[in-house]
C-alpha atoms as a PDB file:
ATOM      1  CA  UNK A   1      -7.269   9.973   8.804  1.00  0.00           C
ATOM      2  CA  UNK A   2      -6.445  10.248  12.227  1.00  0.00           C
ATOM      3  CA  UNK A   3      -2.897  11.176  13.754  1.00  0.00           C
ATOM      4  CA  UNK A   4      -0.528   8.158  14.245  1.00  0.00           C
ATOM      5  CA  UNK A   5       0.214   7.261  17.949  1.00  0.00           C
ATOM      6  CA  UNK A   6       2.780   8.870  20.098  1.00  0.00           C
ATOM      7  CA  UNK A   7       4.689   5.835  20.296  1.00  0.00           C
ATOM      8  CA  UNK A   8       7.017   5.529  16.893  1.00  0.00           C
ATOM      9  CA  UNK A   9       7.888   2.089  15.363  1.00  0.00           C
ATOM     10  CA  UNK A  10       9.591   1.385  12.257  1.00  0.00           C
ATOM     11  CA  UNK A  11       8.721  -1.447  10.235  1.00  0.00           C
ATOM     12  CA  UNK A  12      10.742  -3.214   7.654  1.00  0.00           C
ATOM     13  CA  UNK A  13       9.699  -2.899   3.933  1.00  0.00           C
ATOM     14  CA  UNK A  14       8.694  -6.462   4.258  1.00  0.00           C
ATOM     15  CA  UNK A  15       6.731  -5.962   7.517  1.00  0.00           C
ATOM     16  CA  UNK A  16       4.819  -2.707   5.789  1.00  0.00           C
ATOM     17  CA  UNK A  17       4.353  -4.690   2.531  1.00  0.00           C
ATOM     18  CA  UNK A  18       2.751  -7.442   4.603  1.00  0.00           C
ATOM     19  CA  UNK A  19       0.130  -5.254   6.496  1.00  0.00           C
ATOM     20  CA  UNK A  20      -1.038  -3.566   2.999  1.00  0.00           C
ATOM     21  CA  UNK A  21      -1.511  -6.742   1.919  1.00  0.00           C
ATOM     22  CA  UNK A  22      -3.365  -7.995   4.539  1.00  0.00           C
ATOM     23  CA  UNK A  23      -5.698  -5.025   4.665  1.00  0.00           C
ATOM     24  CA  UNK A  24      -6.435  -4.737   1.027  1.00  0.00           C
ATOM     25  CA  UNK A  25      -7.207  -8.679   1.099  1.00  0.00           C
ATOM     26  CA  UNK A  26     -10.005  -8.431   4.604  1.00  0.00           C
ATOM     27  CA  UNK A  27     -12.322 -10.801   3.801  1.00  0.00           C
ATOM     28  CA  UNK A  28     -14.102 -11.618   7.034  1.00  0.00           C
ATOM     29  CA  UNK A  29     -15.744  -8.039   7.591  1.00  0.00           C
ATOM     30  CA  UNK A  30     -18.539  -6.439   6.067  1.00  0.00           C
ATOM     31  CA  UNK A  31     -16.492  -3.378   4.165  1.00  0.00           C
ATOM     32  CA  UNK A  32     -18.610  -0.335   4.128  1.00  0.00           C
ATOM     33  CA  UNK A  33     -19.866   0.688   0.382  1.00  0.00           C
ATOM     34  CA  UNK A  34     -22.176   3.244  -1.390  1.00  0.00           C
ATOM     35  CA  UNK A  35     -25.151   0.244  -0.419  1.00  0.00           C
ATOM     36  CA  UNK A  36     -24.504   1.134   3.187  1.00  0.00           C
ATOM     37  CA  UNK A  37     -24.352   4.772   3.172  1.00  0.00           C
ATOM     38  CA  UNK A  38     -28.286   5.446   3.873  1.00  0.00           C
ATOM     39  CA  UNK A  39     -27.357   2.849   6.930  1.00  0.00           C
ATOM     40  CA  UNK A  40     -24.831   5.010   7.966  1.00  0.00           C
ATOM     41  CA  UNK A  41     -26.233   8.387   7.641  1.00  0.00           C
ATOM     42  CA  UNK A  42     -29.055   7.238  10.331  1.00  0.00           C
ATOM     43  CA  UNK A  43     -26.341   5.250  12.488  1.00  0.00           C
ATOM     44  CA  UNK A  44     -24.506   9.129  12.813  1.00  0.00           C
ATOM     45  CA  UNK A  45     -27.423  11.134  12.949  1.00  0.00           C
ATOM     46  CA  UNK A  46     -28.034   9.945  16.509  1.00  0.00           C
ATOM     47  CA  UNK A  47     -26.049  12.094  18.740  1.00  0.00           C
ATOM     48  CA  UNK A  48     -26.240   9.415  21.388  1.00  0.00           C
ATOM     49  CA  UNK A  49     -24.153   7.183  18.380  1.00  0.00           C
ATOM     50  CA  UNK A  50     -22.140  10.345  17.002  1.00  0.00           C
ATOM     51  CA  UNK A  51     -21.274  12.762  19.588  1.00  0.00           C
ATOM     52  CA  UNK A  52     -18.447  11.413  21.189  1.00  0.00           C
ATOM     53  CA  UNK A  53     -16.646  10.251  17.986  1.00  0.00           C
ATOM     54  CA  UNK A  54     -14.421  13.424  16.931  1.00  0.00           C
ATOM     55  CA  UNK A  55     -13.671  12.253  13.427  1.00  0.00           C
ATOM     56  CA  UNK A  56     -16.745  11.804  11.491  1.00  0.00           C
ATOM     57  CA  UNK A  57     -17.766  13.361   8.604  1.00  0.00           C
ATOM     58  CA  UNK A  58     -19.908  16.730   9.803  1.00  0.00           C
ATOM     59  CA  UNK A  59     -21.843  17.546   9.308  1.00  0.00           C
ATOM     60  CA  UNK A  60     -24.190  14.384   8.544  1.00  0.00           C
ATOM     61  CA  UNK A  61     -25.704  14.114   5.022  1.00  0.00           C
ATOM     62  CA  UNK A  62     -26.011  11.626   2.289  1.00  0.00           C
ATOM     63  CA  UNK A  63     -23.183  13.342   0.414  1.00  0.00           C
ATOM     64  CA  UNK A  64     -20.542  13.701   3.681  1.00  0.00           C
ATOM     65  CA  UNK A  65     -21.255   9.944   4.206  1.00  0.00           C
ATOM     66  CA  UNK A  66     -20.842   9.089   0.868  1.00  0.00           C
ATOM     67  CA  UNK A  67     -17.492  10.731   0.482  1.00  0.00           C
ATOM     68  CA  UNK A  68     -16.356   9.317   3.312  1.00  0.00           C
ATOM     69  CA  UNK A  69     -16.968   5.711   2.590  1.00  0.00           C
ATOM     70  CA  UNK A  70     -15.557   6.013  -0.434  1.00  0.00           C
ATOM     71  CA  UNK A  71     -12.553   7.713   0.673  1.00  0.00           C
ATOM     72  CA  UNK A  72     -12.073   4.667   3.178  1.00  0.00           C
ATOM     73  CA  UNK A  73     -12.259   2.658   0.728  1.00  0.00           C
ATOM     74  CA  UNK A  74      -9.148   4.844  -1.528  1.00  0.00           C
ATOM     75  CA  UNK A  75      -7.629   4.534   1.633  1.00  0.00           C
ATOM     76  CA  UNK A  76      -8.345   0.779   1.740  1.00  0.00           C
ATOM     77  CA  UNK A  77      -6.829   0.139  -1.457  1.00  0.00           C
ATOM     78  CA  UNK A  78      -3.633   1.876  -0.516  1.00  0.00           C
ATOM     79  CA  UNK A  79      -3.432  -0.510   2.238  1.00  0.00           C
ATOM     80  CA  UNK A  80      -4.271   1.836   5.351  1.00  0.00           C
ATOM     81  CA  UNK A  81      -7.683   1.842   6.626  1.00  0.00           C
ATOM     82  CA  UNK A  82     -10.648  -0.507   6.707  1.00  0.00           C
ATOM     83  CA  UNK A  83     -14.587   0.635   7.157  1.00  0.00           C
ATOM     84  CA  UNK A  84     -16.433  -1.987   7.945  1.00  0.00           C
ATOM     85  CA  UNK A  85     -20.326  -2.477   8.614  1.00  0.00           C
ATOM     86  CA  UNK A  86     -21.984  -4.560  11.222  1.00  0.00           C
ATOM     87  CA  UNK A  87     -25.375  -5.599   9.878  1.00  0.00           C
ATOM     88  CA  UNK A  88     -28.340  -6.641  11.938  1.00  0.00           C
ATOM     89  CA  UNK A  89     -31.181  -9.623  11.275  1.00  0.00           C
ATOM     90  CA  UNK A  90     -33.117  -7.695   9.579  1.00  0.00           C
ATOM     91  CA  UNK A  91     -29.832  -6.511   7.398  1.00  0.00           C
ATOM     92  CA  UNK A  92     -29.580  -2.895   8.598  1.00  0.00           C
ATOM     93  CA  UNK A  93     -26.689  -1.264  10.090  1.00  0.00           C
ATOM     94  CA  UNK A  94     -26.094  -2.032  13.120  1.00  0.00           C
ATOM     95  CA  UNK A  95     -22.463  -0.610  14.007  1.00  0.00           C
ATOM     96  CA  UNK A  96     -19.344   0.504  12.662  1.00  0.00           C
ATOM     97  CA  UNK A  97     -15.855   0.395  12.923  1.00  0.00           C
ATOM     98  CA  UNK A  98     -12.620   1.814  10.999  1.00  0.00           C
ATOM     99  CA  UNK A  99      -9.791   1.148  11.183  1.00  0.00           C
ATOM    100  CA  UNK A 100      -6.580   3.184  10.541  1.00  0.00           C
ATOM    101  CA  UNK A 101      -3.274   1.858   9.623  1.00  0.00           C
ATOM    102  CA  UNK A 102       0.332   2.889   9.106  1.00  0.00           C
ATOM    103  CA  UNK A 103       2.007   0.043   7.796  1.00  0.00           C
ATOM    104  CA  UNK A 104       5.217   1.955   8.157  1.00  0.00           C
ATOM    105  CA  UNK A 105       4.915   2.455  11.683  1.00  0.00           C
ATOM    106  CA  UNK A 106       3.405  -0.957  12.489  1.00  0.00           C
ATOM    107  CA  UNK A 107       0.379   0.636  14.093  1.00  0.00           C
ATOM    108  CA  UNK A 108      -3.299   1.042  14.107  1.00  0.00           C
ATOM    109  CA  UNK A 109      -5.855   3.278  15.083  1.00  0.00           C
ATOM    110  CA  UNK A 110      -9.569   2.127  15.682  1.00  0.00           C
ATOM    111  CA  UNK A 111     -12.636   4.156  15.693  1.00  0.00           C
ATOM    112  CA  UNK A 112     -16.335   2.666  15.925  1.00  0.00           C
ATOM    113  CA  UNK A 113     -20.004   2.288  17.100  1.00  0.00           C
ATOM    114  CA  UNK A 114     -23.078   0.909  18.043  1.00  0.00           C
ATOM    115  CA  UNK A 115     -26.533   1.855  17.426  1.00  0.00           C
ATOM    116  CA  UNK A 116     -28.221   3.169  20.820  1.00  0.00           C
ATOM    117  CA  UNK A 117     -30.295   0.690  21.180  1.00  0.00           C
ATOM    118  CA  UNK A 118     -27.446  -2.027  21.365  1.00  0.00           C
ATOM    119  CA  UNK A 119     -25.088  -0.280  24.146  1.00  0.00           C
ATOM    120  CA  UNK A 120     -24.850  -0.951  27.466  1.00  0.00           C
ATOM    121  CA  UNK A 121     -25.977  -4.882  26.351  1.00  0.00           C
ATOM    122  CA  UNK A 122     -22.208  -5.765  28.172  1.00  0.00           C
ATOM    123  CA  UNK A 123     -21.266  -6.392  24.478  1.00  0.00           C
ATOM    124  CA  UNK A 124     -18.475  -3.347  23.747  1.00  0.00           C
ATOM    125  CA  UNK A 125     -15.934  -4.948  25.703  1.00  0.00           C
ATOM    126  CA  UNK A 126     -16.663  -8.078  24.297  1.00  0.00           C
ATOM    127  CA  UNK A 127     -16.199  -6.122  20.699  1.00  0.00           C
ATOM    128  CA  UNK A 128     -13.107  -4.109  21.298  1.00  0.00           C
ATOM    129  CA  UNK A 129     -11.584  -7.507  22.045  1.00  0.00           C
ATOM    130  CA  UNK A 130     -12.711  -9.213  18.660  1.00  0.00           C
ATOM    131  CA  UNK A 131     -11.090  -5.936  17.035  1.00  0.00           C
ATOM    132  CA  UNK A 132      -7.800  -6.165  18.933  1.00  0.00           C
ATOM    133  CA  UNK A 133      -7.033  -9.570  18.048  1.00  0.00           C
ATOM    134  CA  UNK A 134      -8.356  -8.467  14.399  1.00  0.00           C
ATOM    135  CA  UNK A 135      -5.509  -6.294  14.338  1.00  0.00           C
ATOM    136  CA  UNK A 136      -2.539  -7.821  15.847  1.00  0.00           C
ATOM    137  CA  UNK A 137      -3.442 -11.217  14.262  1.00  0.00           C
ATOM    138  CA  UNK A 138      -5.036 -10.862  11.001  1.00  0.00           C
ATOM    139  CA  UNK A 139      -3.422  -7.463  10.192  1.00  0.00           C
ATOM    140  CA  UNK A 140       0.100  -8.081  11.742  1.00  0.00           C
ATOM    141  CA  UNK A 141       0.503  -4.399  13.167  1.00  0.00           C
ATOM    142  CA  UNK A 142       2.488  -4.528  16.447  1.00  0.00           C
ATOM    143  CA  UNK A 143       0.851  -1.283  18.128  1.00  0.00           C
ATOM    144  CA  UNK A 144      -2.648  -0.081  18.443  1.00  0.00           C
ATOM    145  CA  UNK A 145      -3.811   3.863  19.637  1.00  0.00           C
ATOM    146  CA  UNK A 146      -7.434   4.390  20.858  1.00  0.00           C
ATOM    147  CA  UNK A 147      -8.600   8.218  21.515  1.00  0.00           C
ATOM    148  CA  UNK A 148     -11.910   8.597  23.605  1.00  0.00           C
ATOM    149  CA  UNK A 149     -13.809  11.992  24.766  1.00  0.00           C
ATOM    150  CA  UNK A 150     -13.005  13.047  28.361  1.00  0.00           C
ATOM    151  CA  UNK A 151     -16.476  12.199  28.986  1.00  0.00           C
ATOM    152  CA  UNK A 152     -17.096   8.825  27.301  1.00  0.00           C
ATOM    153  CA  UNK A 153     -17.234   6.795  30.479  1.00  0.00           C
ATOM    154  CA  UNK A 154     -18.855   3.395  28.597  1.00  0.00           C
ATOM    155  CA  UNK A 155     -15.911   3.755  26.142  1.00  0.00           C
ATOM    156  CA  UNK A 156     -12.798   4.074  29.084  1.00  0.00           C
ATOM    157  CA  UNK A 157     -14.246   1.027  30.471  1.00  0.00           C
ATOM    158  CA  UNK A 158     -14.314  -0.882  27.346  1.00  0.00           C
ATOM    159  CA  UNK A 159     -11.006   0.318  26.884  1.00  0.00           C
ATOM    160  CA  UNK A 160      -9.026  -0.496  29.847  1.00  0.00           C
ATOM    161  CA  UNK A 161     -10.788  -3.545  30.504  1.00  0.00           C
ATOM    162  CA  UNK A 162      -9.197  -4.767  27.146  1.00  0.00           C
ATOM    163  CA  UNK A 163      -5.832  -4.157  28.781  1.00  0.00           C
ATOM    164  CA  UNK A 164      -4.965  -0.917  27.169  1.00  0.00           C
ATOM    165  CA  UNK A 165      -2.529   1.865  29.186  1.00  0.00           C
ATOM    166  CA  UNK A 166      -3.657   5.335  29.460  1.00  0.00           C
ATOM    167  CA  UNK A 167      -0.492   7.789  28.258  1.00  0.00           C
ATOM    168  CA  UNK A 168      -2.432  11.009  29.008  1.00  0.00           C
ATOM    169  CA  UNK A 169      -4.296  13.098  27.257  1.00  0.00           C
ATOM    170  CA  UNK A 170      -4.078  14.279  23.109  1.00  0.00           C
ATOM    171  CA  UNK A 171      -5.867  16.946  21.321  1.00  0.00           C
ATOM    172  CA  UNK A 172      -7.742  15.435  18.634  1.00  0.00           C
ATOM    173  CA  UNK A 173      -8.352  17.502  15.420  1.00  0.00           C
ATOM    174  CA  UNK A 174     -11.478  16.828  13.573  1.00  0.00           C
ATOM    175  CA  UNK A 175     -12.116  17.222  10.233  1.00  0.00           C
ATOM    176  CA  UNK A 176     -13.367  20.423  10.142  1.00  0.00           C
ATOM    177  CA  UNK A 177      -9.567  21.609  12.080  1.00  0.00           C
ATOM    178  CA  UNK A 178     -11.102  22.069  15.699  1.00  0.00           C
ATOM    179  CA  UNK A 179     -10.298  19.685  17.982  1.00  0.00           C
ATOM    180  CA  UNK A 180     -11.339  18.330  21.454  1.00  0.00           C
ATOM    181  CA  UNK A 181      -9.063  16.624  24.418  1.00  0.00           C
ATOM    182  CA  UNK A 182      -9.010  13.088  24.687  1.00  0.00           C
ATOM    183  CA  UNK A 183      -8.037  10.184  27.143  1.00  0.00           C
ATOM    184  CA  UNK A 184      -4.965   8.571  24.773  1.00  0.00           C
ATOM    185  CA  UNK A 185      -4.476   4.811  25.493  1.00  0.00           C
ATOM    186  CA  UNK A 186      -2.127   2.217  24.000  1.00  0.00           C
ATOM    187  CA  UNK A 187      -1.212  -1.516  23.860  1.00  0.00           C
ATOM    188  CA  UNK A 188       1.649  -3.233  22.442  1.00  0.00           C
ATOM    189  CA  UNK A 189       1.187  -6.844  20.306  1.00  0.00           C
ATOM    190  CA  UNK A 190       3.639  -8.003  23.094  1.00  0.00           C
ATOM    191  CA  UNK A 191       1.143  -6.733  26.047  1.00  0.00           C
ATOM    192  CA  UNK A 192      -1.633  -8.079  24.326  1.00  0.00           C
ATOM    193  CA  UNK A 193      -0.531 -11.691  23.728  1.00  0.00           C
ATOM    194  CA  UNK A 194       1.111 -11.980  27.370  1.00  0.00           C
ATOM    195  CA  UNK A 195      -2.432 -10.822  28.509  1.00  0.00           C
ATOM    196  CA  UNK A 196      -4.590 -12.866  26.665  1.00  0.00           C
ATOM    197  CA  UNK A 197      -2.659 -15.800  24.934  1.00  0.00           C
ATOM    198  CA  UNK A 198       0.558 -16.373  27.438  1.00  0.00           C
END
């Protein structure tokens, strides 16, 4: 799991109790299981897909993948993360996303792709929009973190044209304990719904 944000909230028992819930009970999302882990595995092995994502399971085989999904999914049943699949027409995988969650802190983390062939459609923006109001609305966290490589120009678009605030930069540790700098970005509930409700 990734590092919470830099930004610290504290949220009531209740408040916590009430994001578990919510994540353990997603029902409108595809959640990412063992049938999806072939899916997967070719999603990642493009490095145009994989290489500027610091936190996925290197290096790419069945068994990493595998792992992986089902660790999301332990993770999903303790109520702080959710893997989800996006599946094309002909039922393939198309995208991911996961999401990570510290119901104690009120705050999320999210994480994802598309296959090559879908970017640059206009669509990502469109996307990280759908996920945002995922969060604060279905989820009920109050504060969401995004992380992208220096370099990942597509993504910092996406990102600030959703509304987010750039806070510097982090070092993000990967898996394997090396890490790579990172444009940091986030946006409050309260940001979000005078930007796109109020």
């Amino acid at each position: 799991m990734s590092a919470p944000p830099k930004t610290v909230l504290t949220a009531t028992p209740e408040e916590a109790a009430a994001i578990r819930d919510a994540v353990r009970g997603v029902s409108d999302r595809v959640i990412a299981g063992p049938e999806h882990v072939e899916g997967l595995l070719a999603l990642f092995s493009d490095p145009r897909v994989s290489d500027p994502i610091y936190d996925l399971p290197r290096p790419f085989t069945r068994e990493s993948v595998a792992k992986w999904v089902a660790d999301s999914e332990a993770l999903r049943q303790e109520g702080r993360c959710i893997l989800s699949v996006t599946l094309d027409e002909a039922g393939q995988v198309a995208g991911y996303s996961r999401i990570s969650i510290w119901p104690e802190r009120s705050s999320a983390e999210l994480a994802g792709a598309r296959r090559a062939d879908l970017q640059n459609t206009g669509s990502g923006r469109q996307g990280v929009a759908q996920s945002i109001a995922f969060m604060f609305e279905a989820l009920g966290v109050r504060l969401i973190a995004l992380t992208a490589a220096l370099d990942n120009i597509r993504s910092a678009k996406a990102i600030d044209g959703a509304g987010f605030r750039r806070m510097g930069e982090v070092e993000s540790v990967r898996p394997d304990g090396t890490t790579r700098r990172s444009i940091y970005w986030e946006l409050s509930r309260d940001e979000w719904l005078r930007r796109h409700v109020l």
